[in-house]
Short mmCIF file of N, CA and C and ligand atoms in Angstrom, two decimals:
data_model
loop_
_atom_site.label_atom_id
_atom_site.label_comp_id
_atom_site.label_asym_id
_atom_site.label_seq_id
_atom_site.Cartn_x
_atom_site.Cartn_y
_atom_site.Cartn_z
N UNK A 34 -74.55 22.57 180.53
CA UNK A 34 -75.37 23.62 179.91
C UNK A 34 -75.01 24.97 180.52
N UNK A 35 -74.58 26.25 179.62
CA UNK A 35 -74.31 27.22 180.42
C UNK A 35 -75.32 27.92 180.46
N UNK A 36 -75.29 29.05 181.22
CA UNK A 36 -76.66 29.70 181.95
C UNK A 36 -77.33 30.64 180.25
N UNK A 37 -75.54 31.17 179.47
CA UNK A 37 -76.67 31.35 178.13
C UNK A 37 -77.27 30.51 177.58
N UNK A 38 -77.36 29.11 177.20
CA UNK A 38 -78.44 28.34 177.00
C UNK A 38 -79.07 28.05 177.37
N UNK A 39 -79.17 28.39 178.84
CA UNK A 39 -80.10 28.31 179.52
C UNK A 39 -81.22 29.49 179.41
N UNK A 40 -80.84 30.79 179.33
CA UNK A 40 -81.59 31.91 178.98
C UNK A 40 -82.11 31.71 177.31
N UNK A 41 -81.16 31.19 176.69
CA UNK A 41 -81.57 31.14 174.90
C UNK A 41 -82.98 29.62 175.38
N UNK A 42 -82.57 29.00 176.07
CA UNK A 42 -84.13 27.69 176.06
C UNK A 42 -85.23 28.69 176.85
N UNK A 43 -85.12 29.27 177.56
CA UNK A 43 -86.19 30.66 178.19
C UNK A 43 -86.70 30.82 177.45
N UNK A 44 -86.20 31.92 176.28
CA UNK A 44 -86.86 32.59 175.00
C UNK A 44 -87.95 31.73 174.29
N UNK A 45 -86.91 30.35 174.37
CA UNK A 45 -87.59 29.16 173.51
C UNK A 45 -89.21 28.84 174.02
N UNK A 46 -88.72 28.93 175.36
CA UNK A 46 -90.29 28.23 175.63
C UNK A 46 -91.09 29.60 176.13
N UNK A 47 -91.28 30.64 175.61
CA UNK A 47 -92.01 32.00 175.49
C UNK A 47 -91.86 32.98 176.46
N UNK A 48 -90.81 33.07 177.36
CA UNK A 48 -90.29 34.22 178.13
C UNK A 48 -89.67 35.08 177.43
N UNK A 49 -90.48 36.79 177.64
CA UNK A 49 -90.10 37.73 176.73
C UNK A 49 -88.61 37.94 177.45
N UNK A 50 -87.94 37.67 178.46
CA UNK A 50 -86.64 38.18 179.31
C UNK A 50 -85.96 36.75 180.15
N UNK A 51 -84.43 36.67 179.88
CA UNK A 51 -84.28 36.10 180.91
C UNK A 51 -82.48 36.70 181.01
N UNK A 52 -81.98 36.45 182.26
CA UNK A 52 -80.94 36.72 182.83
C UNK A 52 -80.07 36.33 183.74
N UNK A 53 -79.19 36.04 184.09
CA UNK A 53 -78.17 35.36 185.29
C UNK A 53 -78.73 35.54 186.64
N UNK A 54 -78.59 35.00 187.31
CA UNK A 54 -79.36 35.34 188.90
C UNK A 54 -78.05 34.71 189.43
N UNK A 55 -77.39 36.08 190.72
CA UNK A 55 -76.14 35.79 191.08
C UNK A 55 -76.86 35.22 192.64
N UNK A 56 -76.65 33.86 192.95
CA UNK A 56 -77.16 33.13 193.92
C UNK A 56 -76.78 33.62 194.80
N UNK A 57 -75.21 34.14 194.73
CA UNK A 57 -74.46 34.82 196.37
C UNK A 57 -74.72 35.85 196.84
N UNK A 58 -75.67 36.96 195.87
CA UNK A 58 -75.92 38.19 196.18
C UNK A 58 -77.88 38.07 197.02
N UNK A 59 -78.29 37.14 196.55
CA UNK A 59 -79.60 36.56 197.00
C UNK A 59 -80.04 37.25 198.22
N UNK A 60 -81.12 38.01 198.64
CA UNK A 60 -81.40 38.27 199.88
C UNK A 60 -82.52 37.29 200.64
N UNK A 61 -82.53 36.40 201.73
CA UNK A 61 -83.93 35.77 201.98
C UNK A 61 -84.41 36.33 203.25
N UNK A 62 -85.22 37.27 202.96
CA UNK A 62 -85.87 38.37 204.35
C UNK A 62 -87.26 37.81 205.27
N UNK A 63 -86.77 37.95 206.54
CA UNK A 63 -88.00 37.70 207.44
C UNK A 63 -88.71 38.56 207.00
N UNK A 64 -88.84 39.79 206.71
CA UNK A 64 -89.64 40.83 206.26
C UNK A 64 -90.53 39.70 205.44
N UNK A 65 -90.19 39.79 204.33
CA UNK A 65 -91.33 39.11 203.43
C UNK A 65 -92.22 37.89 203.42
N UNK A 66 -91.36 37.06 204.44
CA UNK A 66 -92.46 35.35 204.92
C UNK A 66 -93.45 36.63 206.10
N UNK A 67 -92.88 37.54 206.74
CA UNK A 67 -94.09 38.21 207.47
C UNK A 67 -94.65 38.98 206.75
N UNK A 68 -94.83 39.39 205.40
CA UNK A 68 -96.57 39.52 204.47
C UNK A 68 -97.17 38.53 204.53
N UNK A 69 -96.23 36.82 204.13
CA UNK A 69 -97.33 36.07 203.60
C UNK A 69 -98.12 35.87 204.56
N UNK A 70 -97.04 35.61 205.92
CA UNK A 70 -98.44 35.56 207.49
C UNK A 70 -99.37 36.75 206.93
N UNK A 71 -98.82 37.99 206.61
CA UNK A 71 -100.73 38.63 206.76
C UNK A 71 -101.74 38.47 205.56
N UNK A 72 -101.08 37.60 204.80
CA UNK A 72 -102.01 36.73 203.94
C UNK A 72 -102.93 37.48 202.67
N UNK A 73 -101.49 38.62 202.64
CA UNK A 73 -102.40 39.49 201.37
C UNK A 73 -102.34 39.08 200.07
N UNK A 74 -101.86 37.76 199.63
CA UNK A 74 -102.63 37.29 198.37
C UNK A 74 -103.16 36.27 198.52
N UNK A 75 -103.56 35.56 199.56
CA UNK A 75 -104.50 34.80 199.54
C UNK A 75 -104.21 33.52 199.33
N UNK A 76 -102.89 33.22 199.57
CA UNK A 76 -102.02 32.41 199.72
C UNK A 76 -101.82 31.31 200.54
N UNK A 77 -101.25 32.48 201.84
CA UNK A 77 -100.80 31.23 202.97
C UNK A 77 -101.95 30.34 203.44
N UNK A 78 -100.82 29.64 203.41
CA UNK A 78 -101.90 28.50 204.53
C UNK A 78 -102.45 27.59 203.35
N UNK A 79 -102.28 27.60 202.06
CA UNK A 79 -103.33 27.26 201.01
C UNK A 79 -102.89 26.08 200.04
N UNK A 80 -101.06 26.50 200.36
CA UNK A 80 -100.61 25.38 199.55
C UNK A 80 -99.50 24.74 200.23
N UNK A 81 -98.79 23.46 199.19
CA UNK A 81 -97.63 23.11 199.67
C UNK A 81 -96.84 23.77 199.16
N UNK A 82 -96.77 24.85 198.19
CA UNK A 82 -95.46 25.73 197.94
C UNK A 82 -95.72 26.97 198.85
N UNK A 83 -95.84 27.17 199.73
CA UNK A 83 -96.42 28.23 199.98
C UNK A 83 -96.15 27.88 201.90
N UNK A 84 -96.08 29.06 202.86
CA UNK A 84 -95.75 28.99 203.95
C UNK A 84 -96.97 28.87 204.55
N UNK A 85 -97.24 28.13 205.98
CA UNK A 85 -96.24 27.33 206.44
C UNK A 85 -95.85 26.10 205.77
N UNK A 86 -96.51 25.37 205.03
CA UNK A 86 -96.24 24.13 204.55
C UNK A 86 -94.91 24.17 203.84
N UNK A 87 -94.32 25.17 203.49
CA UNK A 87 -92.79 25.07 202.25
C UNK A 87 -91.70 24.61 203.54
N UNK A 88 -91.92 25.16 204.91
CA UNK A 88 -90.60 25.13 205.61
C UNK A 88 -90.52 26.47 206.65
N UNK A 89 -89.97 26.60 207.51
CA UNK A 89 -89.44 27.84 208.43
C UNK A 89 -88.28 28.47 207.37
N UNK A 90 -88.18 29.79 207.04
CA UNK A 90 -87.44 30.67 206.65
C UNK A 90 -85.90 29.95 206.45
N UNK A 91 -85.57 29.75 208.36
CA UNK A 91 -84.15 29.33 207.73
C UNK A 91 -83.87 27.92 207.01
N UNK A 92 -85.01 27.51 207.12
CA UNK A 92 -84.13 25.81 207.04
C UNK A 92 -84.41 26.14 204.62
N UNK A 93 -85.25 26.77 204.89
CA UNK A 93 -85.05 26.43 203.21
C UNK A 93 -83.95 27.88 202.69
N UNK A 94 -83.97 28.63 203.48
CA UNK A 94 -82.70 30.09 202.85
C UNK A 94 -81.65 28.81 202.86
N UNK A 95 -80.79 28.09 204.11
CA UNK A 95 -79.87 27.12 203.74
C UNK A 95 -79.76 26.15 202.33
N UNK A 96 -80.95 25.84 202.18
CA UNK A 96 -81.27 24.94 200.72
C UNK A 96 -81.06 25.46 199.74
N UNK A 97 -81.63 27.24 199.45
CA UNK A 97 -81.64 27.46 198.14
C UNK A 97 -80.36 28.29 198.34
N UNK A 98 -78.86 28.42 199.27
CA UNK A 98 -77.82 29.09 199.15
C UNK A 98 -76.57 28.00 198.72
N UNK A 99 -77.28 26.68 198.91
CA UNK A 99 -76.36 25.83 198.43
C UNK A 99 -76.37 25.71 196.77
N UNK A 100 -77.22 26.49 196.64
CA UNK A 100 -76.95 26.49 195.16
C UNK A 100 -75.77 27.33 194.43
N UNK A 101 -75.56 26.89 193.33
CA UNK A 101 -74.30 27.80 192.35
C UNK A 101 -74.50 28.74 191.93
N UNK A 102 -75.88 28.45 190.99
CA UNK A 102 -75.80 29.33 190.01
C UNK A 102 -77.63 29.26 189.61
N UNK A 103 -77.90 30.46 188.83
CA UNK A 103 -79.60 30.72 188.77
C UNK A 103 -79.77 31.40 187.52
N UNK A 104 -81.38 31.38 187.19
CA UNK A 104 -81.80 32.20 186.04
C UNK A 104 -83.05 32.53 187.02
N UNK A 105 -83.29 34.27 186.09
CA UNK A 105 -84.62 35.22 186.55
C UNK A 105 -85.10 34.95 184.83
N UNK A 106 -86.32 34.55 184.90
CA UNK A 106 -86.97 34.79 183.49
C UNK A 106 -88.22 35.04 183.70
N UNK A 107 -88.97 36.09 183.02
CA UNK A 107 -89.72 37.04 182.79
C UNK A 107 -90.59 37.45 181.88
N UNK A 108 -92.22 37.12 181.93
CA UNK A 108 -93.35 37.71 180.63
C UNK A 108 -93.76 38.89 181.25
N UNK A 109 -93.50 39.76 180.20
CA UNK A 109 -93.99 41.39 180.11
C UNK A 109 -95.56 41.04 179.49
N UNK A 110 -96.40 42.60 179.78
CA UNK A 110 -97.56 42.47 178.81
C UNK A 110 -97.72 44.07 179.17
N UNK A 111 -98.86 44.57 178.02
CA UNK A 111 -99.47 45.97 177.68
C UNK A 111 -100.40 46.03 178.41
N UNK A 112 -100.90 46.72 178.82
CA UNK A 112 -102.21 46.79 179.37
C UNK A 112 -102.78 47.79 179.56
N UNK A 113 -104.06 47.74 178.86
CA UNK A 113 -105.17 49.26 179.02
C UNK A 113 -105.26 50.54 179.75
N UNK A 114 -104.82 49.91 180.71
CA UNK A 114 -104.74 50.21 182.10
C UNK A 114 -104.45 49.65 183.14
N UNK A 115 -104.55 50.33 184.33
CA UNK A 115 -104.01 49.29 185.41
C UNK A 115 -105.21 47.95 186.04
N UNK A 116 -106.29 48.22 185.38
CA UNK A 116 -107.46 47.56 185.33
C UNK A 116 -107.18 46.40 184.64
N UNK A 117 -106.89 46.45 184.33
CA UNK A 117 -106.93 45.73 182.59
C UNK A 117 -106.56 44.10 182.90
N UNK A 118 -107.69 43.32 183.39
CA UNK A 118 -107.55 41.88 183.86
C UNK A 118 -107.40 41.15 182.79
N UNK A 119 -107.94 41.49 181.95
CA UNK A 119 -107.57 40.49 180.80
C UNK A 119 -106.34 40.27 180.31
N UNK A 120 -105.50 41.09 180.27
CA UNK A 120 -104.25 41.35 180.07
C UNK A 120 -103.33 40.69 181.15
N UNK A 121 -103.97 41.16 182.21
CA UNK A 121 -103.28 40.36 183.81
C UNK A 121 -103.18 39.32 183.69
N UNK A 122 -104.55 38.32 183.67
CA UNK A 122 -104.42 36.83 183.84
C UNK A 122 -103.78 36.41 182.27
N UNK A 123 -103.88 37.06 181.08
CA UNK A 123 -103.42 36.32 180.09
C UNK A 123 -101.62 36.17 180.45
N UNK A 124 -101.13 37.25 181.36
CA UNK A 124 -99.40 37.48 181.27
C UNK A 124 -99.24 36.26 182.24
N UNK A 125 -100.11 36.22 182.92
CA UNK A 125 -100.07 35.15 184.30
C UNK A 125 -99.86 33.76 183.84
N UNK A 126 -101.07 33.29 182.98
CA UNK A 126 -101.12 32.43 182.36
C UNK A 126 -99.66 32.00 181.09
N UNK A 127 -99.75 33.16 180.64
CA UNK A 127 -98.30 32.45 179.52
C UNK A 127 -97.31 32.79 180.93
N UNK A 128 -97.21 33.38 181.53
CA UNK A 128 -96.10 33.05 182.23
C UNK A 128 -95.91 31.09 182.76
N UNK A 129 -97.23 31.06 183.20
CA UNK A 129 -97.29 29.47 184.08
C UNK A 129 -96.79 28.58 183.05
N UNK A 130 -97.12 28.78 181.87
CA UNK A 130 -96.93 27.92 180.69
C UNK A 130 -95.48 28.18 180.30
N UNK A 131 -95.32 28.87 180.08
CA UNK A 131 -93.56 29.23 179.84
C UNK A 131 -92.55 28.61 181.30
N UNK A 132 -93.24 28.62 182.18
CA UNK A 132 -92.32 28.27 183.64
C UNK A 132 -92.23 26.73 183.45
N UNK A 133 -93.17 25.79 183.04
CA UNK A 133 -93.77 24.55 183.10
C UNK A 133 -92.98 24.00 182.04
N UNK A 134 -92.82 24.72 181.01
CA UNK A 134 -91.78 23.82 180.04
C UNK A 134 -90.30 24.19 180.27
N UNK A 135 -90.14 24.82 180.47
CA UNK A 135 -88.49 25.17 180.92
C UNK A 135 -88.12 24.50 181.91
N UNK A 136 -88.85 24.37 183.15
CA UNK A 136 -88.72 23.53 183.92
C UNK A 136 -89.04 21.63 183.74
N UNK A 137 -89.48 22.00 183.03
CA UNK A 137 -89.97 20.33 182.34
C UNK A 137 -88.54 20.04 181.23
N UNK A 138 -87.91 20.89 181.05
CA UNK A 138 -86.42 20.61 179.45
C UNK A 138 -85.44 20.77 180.68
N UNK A 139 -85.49 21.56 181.40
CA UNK A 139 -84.09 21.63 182.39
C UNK A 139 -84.29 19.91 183.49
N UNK A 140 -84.95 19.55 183.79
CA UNK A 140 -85.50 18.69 185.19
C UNK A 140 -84.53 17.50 184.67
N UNK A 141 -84.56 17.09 183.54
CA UNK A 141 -83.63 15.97 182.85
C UNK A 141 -82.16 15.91 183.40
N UNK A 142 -81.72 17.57 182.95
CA UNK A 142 -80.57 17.72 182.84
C UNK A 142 -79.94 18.11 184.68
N UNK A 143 -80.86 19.01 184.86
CA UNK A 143 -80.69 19.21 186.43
C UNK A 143 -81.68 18.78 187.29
N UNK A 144 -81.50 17.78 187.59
CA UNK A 144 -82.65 16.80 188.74
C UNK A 144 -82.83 17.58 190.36
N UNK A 145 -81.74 18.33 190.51
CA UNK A 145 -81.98 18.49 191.54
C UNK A 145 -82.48 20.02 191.84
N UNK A 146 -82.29 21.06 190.60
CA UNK A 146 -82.81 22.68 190.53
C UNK A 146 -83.80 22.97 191.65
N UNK A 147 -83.89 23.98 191.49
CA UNK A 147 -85.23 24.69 192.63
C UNK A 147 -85.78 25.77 191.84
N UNK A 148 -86.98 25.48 191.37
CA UNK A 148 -87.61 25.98 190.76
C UNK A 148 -88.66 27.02 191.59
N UNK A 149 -88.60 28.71 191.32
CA UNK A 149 -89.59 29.19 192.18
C UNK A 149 -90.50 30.12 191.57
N UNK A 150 -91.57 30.05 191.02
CA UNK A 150 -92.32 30.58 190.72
C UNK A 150 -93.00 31.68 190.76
N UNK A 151 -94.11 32.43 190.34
CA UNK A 151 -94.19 33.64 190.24
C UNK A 151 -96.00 33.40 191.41
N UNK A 152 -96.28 33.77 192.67
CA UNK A 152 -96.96 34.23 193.40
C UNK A 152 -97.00 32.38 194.09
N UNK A 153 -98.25 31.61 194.34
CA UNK A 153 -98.26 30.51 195.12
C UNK A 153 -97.68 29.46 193.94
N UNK A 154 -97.63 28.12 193.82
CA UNK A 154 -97.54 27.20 193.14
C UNK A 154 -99.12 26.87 192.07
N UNK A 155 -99.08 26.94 190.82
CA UNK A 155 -100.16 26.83 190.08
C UNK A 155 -100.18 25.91 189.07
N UNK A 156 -99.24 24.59 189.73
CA UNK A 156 -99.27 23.16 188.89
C UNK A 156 -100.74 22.55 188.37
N UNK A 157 -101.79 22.57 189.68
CA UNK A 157 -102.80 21.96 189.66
C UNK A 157 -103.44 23.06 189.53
N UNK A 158 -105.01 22.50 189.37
CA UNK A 158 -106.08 23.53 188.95
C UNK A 158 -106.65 23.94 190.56
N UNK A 159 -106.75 22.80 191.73
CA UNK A 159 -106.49 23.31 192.85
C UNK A 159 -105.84 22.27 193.51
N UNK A 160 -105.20 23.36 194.67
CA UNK A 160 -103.75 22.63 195.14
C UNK A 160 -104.53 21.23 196.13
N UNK A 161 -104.18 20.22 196.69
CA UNK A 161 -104.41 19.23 197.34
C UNK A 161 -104.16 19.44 198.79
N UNK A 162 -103.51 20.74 199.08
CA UNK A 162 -103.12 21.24 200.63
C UNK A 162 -104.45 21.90 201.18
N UNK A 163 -104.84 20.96 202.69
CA UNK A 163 -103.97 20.51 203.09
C UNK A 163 -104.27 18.59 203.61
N UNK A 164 -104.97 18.82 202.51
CA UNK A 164 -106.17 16.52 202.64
C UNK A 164 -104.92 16.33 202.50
N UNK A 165 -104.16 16.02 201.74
CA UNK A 165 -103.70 15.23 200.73
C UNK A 165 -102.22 15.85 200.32
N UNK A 166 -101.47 14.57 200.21
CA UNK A 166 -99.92 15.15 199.66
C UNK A 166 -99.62 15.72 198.33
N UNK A 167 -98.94 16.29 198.28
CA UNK A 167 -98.86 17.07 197.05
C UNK A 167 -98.76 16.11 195.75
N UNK A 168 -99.34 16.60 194.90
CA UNK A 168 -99.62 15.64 193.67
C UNK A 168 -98.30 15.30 192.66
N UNK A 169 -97.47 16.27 192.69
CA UNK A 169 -96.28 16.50 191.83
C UNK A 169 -95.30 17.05 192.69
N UNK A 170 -94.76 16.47 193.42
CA UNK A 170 -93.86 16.71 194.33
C UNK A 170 -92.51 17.46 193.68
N UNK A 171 -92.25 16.59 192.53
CA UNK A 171 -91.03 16.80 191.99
C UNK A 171 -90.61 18.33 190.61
N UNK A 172 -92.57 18.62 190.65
CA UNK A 172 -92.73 19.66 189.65
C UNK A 172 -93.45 21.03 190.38
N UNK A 173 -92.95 20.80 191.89
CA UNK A 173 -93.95 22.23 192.75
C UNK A 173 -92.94 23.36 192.62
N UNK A 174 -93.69 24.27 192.04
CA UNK A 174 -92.86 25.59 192.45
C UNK A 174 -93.69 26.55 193.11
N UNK A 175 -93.11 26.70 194.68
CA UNK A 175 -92.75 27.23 195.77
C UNK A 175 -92.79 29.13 194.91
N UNK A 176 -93.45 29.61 196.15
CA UNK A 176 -92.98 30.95 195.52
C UNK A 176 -91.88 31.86 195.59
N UNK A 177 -91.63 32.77 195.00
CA UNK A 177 -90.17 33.49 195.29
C UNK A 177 -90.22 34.23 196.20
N UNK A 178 -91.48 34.74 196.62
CA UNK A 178 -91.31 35.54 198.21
C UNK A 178 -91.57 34.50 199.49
N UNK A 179 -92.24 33.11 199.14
CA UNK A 179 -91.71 31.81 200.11
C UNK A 179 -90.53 32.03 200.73
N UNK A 180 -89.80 32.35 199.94
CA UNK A 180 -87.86 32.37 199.96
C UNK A 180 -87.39 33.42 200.83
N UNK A 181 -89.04 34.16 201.02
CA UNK A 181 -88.27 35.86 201.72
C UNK A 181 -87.52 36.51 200.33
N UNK A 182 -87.96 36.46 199.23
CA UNK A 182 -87.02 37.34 198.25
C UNK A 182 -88.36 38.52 197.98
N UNK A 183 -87.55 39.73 197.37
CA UNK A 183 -88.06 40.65 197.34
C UNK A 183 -87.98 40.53 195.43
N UNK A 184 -88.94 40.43 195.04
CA UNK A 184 -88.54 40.04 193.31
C UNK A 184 -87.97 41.31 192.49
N UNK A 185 -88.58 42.56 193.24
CA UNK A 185 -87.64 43.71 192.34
C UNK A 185 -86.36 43.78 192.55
N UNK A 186 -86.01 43.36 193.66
CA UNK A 186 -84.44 43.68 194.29
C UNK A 186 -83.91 42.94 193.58
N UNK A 187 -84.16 41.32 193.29
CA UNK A 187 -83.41 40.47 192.98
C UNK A 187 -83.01 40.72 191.46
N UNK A 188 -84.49 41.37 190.54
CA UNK A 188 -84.12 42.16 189.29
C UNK A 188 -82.77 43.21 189.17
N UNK A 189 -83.06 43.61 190.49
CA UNK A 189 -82.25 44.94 190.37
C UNK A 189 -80.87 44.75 190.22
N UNK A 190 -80.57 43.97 191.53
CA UNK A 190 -79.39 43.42 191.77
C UNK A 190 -78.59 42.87 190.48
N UNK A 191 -79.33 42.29 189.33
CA UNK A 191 -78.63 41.60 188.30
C UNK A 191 -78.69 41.67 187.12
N UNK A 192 -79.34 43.19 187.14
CA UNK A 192 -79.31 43.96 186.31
C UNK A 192 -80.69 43.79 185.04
N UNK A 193 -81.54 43.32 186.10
CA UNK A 193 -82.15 42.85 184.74
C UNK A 193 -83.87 43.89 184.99
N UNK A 194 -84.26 44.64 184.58
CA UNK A 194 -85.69 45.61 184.66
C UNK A 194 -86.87 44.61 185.41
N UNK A 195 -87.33 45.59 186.34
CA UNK A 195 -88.69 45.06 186.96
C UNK A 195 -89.84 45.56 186.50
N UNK A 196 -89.71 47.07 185.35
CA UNK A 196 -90.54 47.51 185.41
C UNK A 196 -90.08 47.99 183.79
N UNK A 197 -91.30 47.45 183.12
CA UNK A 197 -90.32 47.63 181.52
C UNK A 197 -91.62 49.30 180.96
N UNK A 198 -91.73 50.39 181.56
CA UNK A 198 -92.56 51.31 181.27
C UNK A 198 -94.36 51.50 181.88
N UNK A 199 -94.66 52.15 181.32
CA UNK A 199 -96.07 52.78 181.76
C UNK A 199 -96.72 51.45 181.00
N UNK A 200 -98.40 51.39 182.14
CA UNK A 200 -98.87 50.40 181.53
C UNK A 200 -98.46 48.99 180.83
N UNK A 201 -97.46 48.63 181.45
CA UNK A 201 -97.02 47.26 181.57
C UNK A 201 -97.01 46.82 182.57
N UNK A 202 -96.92 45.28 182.66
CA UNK A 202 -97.29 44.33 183.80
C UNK A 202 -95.77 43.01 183.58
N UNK A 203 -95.20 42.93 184.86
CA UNK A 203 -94.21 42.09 184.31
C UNK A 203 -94.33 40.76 185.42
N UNK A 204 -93.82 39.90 184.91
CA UNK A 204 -94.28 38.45 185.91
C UNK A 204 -92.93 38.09 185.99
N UNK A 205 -92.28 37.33 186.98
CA UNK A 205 -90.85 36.68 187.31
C UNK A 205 -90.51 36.08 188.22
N UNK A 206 -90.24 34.75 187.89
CA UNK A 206 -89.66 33.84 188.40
C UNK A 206 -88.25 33.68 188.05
N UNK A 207 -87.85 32.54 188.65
CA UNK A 207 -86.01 32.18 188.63
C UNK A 207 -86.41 30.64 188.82
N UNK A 208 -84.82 29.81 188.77
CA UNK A 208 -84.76 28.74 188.59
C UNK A 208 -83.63 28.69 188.82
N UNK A 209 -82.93 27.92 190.25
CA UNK A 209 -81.82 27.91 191.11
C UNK A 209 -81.25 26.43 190.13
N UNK A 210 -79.59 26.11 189.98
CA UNK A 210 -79.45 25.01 189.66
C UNK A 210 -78.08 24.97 190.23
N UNK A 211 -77.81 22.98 190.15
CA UNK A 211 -76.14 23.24 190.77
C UNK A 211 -75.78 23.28 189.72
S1 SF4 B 763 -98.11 20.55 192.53
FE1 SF4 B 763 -100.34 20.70 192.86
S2 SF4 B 763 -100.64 19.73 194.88
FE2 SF4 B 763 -98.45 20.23 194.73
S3 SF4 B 763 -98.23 22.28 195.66
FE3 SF4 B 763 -98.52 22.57 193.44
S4 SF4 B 763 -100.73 22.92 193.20
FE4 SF4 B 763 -100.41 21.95 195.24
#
């Protein structure tokens, strides 16, 4: 499967954007696992995609550099304002839903991908961390600043917009594969 059918099955399953993600150019920054320690979304500590439970910095930057090749795909939305929650959680929401089937049509074909999602992992309605082992082991997506990635840079880097105008809201994840 090449990465344009891979971006044309994106579209398919309701991502307004998707694009090549050059794996070798990838940055994975201590900078950013040190936000999630200061725990400004409410995150850490909360899940198994999510630090500490995902791994120490280096041992998963090694994991996701063994990869080849990647897609960034992306739901835009309008919004009232910068207020404008309804708009927020609805982009949030089709985003989760758009991540969940793409990753559910690719998993066949690439068993082994790394799927990373857009803020903590939001498979379950609440996560099972930290009673209990993760419920869907094989369907967790880990977040993209887990990774130490900076999500505008990684836009930037590959040419693809982080910021599609005034009063828009954009959501983005990627999906590492060999
Ligand atoms: S799949 Fe469920 S249990 Fe596993 S990390 Fe995600 S939310 Fe938590």
């Amino acid at each position: 499967m090449t990465i344009q059918e891979i971006a044309d099955l994106a579209v398919e399953c309701g991502f307004d954007h998707a694009a090549p993600l050059d794996v070798s150019r990838m940055a994975f920054r201590t900078e950013v696992r040190d936000m999630c320690a200061a725990d400004k979304c409410h995150m850490y500590n909360r899940s198994w995609g999510c630090p500490p439970a995902i791994g120490p910095l280096e041992e998963i930057r090694e994991k996701a550099k063994a990869y080849q090749r990647g897609i960034l795909v992306q739901c835009t939305c309008e919004m009232e304002d910068s207020f404008d929650m309804e708009a927020i959680e609805d982009n949030a929401l089709r985003q989760k839903e758009a991540f969940v089937k793409l990753t559910d049509k690719l998993r066949p074909v690439f068993p082994n991908m790394l799927p990373m999602g857009t803020g903590g992992c939001t498979m379950c309605e609440k996560c099972t961390y930290p009673d209990a082992p993760c419920r869907f082991p094989e369907r967790l997506m880990p977040s993209m600043e887990a990774y130490g990635l900076v999500v505008s840079d990684e836009c930037q880097k590959n040419d693809l917009p982080y910021y599609y105008g005034p009063n828009t809201l954009t959501d983005t994840a990627c999906v590492l594969i060999d």
